[in-house]
Coordinates of C-alpha atoms and ligand atoms in Angstrom, one line a residue:
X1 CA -20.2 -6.7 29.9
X2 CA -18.2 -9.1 27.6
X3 CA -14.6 -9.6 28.8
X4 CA -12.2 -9.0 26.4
X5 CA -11.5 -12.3 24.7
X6 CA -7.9 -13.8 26.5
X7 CA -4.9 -15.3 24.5
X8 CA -2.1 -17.7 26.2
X9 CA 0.2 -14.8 26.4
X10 CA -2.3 -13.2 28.5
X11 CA -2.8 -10.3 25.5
X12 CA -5.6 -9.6 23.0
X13 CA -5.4 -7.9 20.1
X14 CA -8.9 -6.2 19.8
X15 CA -8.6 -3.9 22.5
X16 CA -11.7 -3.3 24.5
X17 CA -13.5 -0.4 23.6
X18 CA -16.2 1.8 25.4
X19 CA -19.5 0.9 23.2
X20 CA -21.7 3.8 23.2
X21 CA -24.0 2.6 26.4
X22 CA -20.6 2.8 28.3
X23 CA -19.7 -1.1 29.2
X24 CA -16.1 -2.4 27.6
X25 CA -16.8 -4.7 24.6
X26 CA -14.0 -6.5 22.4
X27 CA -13.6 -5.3 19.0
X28 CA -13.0 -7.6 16.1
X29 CA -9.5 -7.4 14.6
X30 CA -8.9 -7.7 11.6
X31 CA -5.9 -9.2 9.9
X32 CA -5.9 -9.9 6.1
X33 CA -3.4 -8.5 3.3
X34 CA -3.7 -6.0 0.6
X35 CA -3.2 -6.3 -3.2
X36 CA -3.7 -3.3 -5.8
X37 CA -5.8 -3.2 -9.0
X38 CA -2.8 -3.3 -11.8
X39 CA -0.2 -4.9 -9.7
X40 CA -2.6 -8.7 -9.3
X41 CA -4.9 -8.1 -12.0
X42 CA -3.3 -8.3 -15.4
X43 CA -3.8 -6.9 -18.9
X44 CA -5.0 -3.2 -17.3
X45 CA -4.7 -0.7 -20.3
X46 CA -3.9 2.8 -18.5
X47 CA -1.3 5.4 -18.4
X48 CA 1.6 2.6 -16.5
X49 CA 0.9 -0.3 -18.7
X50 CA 2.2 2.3 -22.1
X51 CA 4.5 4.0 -19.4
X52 CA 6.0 0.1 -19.0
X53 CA 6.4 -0.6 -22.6
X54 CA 8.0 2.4 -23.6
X55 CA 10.6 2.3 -20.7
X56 CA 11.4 -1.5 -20.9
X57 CA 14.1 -1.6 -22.7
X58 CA 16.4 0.8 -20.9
X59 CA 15.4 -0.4 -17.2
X60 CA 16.6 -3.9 -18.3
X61 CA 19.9 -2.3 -19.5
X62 CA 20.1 -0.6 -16.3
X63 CA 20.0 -3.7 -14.2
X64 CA 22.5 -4.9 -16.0
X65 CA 24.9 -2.6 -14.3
X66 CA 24.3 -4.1 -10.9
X67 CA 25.5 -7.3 -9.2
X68 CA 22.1 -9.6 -8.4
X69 CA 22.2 -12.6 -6.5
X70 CA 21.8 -15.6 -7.7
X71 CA 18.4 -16.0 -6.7
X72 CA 17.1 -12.9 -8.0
X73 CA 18.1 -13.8 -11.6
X74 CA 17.3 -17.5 -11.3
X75 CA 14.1 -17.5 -9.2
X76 CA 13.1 -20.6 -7.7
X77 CA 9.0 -20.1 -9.2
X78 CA 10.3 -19.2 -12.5
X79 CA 9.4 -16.2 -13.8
X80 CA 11.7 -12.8 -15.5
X81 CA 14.7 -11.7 -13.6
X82 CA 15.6 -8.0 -13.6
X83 CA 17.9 -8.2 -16.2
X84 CA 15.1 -9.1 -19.2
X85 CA 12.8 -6.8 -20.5
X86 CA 9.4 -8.6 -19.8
X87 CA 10.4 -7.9 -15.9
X88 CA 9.3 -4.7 -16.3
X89 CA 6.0 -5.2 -18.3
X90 CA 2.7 -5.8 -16.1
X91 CA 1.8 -8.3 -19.0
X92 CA -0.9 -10.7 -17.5
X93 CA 0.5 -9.8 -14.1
X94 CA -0.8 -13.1 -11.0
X95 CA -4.2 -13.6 -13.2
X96 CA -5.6 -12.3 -10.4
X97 CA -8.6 -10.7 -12.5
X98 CA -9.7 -14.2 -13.5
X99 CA -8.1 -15.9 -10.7
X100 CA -10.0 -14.2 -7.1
X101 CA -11.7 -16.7 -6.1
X102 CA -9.0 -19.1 -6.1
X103 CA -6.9 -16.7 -4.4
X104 CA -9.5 -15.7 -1.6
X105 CA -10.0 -19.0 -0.8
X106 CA -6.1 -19.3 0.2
X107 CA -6.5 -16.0 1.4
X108 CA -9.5 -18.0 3.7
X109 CA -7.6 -20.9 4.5
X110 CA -4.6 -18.8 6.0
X111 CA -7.3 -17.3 8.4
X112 CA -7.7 -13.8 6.7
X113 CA -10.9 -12.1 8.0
X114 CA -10.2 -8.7 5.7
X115 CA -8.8 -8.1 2.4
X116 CA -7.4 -4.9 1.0
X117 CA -7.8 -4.4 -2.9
X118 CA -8.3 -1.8 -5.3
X119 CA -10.9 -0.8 -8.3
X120 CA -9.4 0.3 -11.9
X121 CA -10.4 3.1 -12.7
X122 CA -9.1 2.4 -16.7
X123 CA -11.3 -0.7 -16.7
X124 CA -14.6 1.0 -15.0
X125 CA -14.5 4.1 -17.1
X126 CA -12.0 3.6 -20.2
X127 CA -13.5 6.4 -22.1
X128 CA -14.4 9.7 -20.7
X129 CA -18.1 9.4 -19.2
X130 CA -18.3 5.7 -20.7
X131 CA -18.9 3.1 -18.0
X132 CA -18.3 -0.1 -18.3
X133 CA -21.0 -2.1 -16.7
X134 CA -19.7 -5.3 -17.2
X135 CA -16.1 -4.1 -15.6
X136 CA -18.1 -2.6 -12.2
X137 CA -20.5 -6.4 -12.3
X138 CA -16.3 -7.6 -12.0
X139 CA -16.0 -5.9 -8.7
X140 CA -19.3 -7.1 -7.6
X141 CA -18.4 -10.3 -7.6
X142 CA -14.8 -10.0 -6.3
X143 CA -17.1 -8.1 -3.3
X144 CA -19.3 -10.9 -3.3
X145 CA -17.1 -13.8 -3.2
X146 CA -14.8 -11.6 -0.6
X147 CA -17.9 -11.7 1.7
X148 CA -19.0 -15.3 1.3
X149 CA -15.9 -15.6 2.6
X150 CA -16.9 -14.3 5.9
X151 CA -13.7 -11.6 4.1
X152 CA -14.4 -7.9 4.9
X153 CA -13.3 -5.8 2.0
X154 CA -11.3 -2.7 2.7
X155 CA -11.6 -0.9 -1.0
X156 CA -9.5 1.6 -2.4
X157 CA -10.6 3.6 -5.3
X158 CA -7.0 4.9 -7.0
X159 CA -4.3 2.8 -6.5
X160 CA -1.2 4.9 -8.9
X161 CA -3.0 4.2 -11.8
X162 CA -4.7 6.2 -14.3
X163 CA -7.3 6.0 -17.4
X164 CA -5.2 6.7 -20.9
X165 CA -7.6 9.7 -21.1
X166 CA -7.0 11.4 -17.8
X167 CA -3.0 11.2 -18.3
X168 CA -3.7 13.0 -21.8
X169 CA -5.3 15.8 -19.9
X170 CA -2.4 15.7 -17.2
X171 CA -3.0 13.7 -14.8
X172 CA -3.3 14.7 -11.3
X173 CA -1.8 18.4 -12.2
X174 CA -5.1 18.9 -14.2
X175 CA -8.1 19.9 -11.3
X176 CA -10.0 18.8 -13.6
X177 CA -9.3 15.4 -12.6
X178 CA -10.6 16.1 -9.8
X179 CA -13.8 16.7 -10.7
X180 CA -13.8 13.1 -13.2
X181 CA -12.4 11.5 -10.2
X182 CA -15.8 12.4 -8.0
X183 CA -17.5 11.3 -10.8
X184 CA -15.9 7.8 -10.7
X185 CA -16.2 7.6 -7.1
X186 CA -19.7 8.6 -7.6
X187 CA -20.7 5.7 -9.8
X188 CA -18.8 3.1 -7.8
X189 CA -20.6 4.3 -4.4
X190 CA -23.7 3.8 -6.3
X191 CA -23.6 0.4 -7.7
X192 CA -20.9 -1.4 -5.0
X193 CA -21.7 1.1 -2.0
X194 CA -23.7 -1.3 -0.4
X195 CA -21.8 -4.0 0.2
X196 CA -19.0 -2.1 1.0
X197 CA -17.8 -0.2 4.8
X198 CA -14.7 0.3 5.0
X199 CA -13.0 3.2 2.2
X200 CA -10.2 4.2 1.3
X201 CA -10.3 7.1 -2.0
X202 CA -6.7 7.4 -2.8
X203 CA -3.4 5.2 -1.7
X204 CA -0.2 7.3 -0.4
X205 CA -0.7 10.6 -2.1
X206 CA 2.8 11.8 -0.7
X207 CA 4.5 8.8 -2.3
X208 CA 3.3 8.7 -5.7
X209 CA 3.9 13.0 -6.0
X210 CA 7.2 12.3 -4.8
X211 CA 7.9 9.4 -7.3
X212 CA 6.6 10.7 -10.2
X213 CA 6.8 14.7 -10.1
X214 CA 9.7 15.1 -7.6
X215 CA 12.0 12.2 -8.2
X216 CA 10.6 11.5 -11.9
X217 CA 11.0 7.7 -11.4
X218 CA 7.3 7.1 -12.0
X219 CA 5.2 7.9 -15.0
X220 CA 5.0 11.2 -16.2
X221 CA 8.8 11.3 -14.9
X222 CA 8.8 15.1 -13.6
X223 CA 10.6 16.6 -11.7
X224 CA 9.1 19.9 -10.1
X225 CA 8.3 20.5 -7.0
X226 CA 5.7 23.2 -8.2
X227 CA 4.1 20.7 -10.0
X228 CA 4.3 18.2 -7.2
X229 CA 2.5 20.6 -4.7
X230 CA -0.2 21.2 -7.4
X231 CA -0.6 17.2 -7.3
X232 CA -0.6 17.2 -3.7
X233 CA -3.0 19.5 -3.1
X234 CA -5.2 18.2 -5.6
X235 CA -5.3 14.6 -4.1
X236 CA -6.5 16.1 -1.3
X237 CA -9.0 18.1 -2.5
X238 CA -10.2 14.6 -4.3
X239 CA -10.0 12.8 -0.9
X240 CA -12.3 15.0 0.9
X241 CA -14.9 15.9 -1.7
X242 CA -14.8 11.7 -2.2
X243 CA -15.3 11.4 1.7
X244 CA -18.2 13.6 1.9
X245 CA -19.7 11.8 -0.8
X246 CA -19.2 8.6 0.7
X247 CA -20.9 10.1 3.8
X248 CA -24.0 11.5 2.0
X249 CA -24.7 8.2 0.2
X250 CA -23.6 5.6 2.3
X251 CA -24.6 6.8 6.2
X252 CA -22.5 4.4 8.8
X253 CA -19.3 4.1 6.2
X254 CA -15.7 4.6 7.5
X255 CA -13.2 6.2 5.7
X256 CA -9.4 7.2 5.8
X257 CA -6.7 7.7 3.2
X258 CA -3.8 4.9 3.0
X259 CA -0.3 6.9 4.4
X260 CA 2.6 5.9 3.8
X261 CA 4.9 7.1 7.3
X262 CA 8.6 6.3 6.8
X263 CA 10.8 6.2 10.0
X264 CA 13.5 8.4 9.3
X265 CA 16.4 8.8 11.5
X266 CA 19.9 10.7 11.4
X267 CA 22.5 9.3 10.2
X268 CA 24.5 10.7 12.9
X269 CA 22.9 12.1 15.9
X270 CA 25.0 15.3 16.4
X271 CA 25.1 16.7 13.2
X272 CA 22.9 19.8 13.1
X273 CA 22.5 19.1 9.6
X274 CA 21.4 15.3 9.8
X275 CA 18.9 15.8 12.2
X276 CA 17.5 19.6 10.7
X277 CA 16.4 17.0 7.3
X278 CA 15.4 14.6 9.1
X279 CA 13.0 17.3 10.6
X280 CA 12.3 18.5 6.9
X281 CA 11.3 15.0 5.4
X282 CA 9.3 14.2 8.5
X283 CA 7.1 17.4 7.8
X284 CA 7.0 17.1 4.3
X285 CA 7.3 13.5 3.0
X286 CA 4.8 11.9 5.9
X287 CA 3.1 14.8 8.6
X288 CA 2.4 17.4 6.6
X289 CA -1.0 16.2 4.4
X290 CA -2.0 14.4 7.2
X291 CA -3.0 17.9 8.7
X292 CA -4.5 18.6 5.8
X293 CA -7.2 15.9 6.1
X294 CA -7.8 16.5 9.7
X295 CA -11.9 16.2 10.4
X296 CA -12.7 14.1 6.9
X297 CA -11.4 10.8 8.1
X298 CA -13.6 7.8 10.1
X299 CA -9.9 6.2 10.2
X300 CA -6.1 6.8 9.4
X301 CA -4.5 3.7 7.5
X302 CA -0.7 3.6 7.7
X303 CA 1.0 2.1 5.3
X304 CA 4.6 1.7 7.1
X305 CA 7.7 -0.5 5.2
X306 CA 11.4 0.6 6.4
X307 CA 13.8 2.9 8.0
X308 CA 15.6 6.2 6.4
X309 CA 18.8 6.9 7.5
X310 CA 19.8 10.3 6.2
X311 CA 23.1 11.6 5.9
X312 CA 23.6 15.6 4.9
X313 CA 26.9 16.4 2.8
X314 CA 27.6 19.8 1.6
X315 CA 29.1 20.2 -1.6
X316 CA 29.6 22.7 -3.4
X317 CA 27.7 25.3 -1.7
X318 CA 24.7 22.6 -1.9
X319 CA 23.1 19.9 0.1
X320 CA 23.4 16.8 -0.9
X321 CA 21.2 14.4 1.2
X322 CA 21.6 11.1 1.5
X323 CA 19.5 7.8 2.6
X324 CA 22.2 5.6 4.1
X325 CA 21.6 2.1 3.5
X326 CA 23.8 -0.5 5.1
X327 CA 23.6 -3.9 3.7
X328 CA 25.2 -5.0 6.8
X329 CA 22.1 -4.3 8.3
X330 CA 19.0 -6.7 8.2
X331 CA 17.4 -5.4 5.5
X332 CA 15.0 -6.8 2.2
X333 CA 15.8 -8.5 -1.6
X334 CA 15.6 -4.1 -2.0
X335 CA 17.8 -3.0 0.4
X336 CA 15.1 -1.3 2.3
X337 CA 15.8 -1.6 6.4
X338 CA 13.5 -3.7 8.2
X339 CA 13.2 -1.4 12.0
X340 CA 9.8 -3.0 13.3
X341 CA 10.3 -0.6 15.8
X342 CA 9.1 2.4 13.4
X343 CA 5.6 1.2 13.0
X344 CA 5.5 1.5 16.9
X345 CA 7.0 5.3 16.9
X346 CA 4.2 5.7 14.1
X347 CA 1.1 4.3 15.9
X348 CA 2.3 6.5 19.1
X349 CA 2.6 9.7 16.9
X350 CA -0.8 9.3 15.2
X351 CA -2.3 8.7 18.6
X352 CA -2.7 12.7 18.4
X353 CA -5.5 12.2 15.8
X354 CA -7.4 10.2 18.2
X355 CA -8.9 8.0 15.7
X356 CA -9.2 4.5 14.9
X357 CA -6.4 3.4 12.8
X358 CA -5.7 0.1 10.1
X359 CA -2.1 -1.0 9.3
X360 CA -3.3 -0.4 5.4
X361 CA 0.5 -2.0 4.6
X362 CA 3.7 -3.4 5.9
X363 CA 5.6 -6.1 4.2
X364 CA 9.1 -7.1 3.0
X365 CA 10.4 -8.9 -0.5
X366 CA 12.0 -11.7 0.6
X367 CA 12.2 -14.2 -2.3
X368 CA 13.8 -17.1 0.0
X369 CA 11.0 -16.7 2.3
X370 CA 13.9 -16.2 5.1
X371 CA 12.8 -12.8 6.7
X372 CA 9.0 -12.2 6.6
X373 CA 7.9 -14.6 9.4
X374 CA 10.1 -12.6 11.6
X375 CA 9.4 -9.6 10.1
X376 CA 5.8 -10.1 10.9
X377 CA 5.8 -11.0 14.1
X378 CA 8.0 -8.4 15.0
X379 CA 6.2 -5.4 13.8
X380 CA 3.1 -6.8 15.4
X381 CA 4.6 -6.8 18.8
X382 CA 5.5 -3.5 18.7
X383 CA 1.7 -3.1 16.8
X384 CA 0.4 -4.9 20.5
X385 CA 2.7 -2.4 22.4
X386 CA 1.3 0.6 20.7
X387 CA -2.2 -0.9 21.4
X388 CA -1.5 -1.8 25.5
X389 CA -0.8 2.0 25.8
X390 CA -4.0 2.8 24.3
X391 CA -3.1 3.3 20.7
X392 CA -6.9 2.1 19.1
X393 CA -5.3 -0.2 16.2
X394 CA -8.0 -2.0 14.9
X395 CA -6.2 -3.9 11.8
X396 CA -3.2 -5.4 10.0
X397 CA -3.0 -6.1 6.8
X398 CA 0.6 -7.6 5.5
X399 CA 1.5 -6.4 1.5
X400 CA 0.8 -9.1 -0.1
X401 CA -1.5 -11.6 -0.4
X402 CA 0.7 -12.3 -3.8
X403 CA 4.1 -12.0 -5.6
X404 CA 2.8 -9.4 -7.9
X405 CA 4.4 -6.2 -10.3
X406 CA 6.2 -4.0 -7.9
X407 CA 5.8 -0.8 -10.2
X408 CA 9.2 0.6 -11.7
X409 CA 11.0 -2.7 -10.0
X410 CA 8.7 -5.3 -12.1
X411 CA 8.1 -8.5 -11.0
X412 CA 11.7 -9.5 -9.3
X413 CA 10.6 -8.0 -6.0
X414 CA 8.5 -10.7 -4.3
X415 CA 6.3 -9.7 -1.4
X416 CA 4.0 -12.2 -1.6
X417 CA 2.7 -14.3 1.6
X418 CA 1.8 -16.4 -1.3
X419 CA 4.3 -17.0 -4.3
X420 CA 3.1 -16.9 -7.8
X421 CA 5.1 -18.8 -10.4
X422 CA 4.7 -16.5 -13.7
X423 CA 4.9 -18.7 -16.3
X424 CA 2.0 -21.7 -14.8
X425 CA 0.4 -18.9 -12.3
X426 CA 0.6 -21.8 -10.0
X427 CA 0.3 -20.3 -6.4
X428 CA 2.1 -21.7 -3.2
X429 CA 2.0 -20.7 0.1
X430 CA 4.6 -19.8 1.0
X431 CA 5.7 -21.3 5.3
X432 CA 5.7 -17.5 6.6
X433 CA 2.3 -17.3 5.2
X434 CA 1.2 -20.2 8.1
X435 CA 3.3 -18.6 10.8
X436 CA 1.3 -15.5 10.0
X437 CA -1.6 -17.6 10.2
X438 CA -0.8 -18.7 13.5
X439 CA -1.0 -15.7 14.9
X440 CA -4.0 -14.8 13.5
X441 CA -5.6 -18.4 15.1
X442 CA -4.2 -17.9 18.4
X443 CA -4.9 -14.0 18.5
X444 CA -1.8 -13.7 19.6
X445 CA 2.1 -14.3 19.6
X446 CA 2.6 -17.1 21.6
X447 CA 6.1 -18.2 21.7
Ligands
LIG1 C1 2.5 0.8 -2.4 C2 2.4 -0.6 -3.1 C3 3.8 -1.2 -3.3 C4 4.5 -1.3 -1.9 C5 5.9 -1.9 -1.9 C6 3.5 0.8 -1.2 O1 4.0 2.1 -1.1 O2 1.2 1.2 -2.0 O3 1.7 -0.5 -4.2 O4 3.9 -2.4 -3.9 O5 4.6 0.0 -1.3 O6 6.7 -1.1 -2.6

C-alpha cells in the first residue's frame, strides 16, 4: 500500500481511494484553471461576436447610468472601461489563439498540472458539413503543447457559442442542432480523441437557457420559458447522445457536464415566501437537470461563483423576487457575494450521486488583485472539508487562467490569475496567482 502522501498541516488533498485490488492508493489532484474558446481566443466569427456588434452601442450607453469606480474606468493594464463601446466587442480578445503556448508555460510555472479550455465549434465547422482541417490541427497542438507540459487537458466541446449557421436555424430550440452537434462532437472524438480523457460536451446548460431564453440578456434575447424548456431539454438530449459516443469511441474516457450550482439562501429565514423560492430556484435553476443526466456521467463538474440572497415581495397580486445584494457585504468588482461556504454545501449535496467530482469553476473579478488570494484559499478549505467527510473531489480549477471577455459584461470584469493588458497583450501574474501556487506546491494550506 502507498500511504497517502502527507502535507505540514497534516492533510492531503488526493484523498486515498480503494484501487480496484482493494489497497488505499493516493489519487493525483489536479489543480489548474479554465478558459473558454471565444472569451481567450480572439477574432471567433459566430452568432456572439454579430450579437456583440449589434448591441455595443446601447450597453455602453447603459453603463453610463451607473457610478464605476475609479479603477474600473481607468484600469491599471490599460484596456476599455465599461463606458466605451469596444468593452463590449470580443475583438482580438487575450491573443490567446496565437498566444497558448506562451500562456501554458505561465500556466506551468504557477504549478498547474490541468487546464480547462474549450473547442470552437464556428472555427472547426464554419459551414454546415465543412470542416476545417486546419482549425482542428489548432487544437492539436494546443493538446499537444498542454501535454508536453506534463498539463492534463479537461476539454469542453460548447462553451455559449454557436456557428453563424446553426443560430440561423435557431439555435438550441432547433433539435436539429442536436443532431449537427453529434456530428461535431463526432469529428472532434475522431481526430483529438486520443489525446484527450477527461470531457466535458456542453458548459452550464441551466445558465446559458436562463440567460438567453428566460432573462433575454444573452443572444437571441428571449424570453420564454417554453422556449427555454425546449433548450433545456435539448442540451441534454446533446449531452447524453455526446457521452455515449464518447464511450463507444474512446473506451476508458471520463465524462460529466460543467454545472453551475448557486448557493441560494432567504433573505429572511421566516418568511414562508422567501424560503418556498428559494426551494423553487434550487430545483429549477441548479438540481433539477442534474437528475436528468443521472447514469451518463464518469464525473460531475461544478462550476460554483456566489451566494443568492432572495427576497419575495408581492405586488400587485404578483411575485416579485428579488436577489438581495449588499455591497456591505464582501463581495466582487460585480457585486456577486463571495460565501466560500457554498461550494462546501454543494460538494455535500452532490455526494448523493456518488461520483467523482471536478471544481470545473470558481473565481472572483477582482481588478486590484485584493480578494482572490483569500478567496481561493477559502473555498478550498471548505473544498478539504467536503473531502475529509468523504466527498471524492478530485480537482480545482480557478476561472481564469486570464483577464479575458466576460460575455454581456465585456472585458471590465477581470478574473484573471493572470492580467492581460489589452492594448500590448503583455501578461503579468498577477501575486494571488503565486499564493495559489503555493498551495498547489505544498498540497496544502499551510498557514
Ligand atoms: C461561465 C464563464 C464565465 C464565468 C464568470 C461561468 O458561468 O462558464 O464563461 O466567464 O461564469 O461569469
Amino acid at each position: 500500500m502507498v500511504p497517502p502522501r502527507r502535507d505540514p498541516s497534516g492533510f492531503y488533498w488526493g484523498a486515498a481511494r480503494p484501487s480496484k485490488t482493494g489497497e488505499a492508493r493516493p489519487e493525483k489532484f489536479f489543480f489548474g484553471a479554465a478558459t473558454s474558446s471565444h472569451q481567450v481566443e480572439g477574432n471567433n466569427y459566430n452568432d456572439w461576436s454579430e450579437w456583440e456588434h449589434k448591441t455595443a452601442n446601447s450597453k455602453s450607453q447603459m453603463a453610463n447610468r451607473k457610478n464605476w469606480p475609479d479603477y474600473i474606468l481607468n484600469p491599471q493594464a490599460g484596456g476599455p472601461n465599461p463606458l466605451q463601446k469596444e468593452n463590449y466587442i470580443s475583438g482580438r480578445a487575450c491573443d490567446h489563439y496565437n498566444r497558448y503556448e506562451e500562456d501554458f508555460d505561465i500556466a506551468k510555472s504557477l504549478g498547474h498540472n490541468a487546464h480547462r479550455f474549450s473547442i470552437e465549434w464556428s472555427r472547426i465547422e464554419p459551414e454546415q458539413g465543412k470542416f476545417n482541417e486546419k482549425e482542428i490541427e489548432h487544437y492539436w497542438q494546443v493538446i499537444k503543447a498542454l501535454r508536453k507540459r506534463g498539463i492534463e487537458p479537461f476539454v469542453t466541446l460548447w462553451h455559449w457559442t454557436n456557428p453563424l449557421w446553426i443560430r440561423d436555424i435557431g439555435g438550441w430550440e432547433n433539435k436539429k442542432t442536436v443532431e449537427y452537434f453529434l456530428r461535431y462532437a463526432g469529428k472532434i472524438i475522431q481526430t483529438l480523441g486520443q489525446e484527450v480523457k477527461f470531457w466535458i460536451p456542453i458548459n452550464e446548460p441551466t445558465i446559458y437557457t436562463g440567460l438567453a431564453y428566460v432573462m433575454g440578456q444573452f443572444p437571441p434575447e428571449k424570453k420564454n420559458l417554453f422556449k427555454a424548456d425546449k433548450v433545456l431539454k435539448n442540451f441534454i438530449t446533446a449531452y447524453k447522445k455526446t457521452y455515449l459516443l464518447l464511450h463507444k469511441k474512446l473506451p476508458g474516457v471520463m465524462v460529466g457536464n460543467a454545472n453551475n450550482i448557486h448557493c441560494h439562501l432567504p433573505f429572511n429565514k421566516k418568511s414562508l415566501l422567501d424560503k418556498v423560492a428559494v426551494k423553487l430556484l434550487q430545483y429549477f435553476r441548479d438540481w433539477r437537470n442534474l437528475k436528468w443526466t443521472d447514469g451518463f456521467e464518469d464525473f460531475i463538474g461544478l462550476n460554483y461563483y456566489f451566494l443568492d440572497t432572495i427576497k419575495v415581495v408581492p405586488f400587485n397580486g404578483r411575485f416579485i423576487l428579488f436577489d438581495v445584494r449588499n455591497p456591505n457585504k464582501w463581495i466582487s468588482d460585480m457585486g456577486w457575494e463571495i460565501y466560500p461556504e457554498g461550494i462546501y454545501h454543494n460538494l455535500k449535496k452532490l455526494k448523493e450521486k456518488n461520483l467523482p467530482i471536478y471544481i470545473t469553476e470558481n473565481g472572483l473579478a477582482d481588478a486590484k488583485d485584493e480578494k482572490r488570494a483569500k478567496f481561493i484559499k477559502n473555498h478550498l478549505k471548505w473544498v478539504h472539508k467536503a473531502i475529509s467527510e468523504g466527498v471524492d473531489v478530485r480537482g480545482y480549477f480557478y476561472w481564469s487562467l486570464l483577464d479575458n471577455f466576460e460575455w454581456d459584461k465585456g472585458f471590465w470584469p477581470r478574473f484573471g490569475l493572470v492580467e492581460v493588458n489589452y492594448k500590448t497583450m503583455e501578461r503579468k501574474i498577477r501575486p494571488s496567482a503565486l499564493e495559489y501556487k503555493k498551495i498547489i506546491e505544498a498540497n496544502a494550506i499551510t498557514e
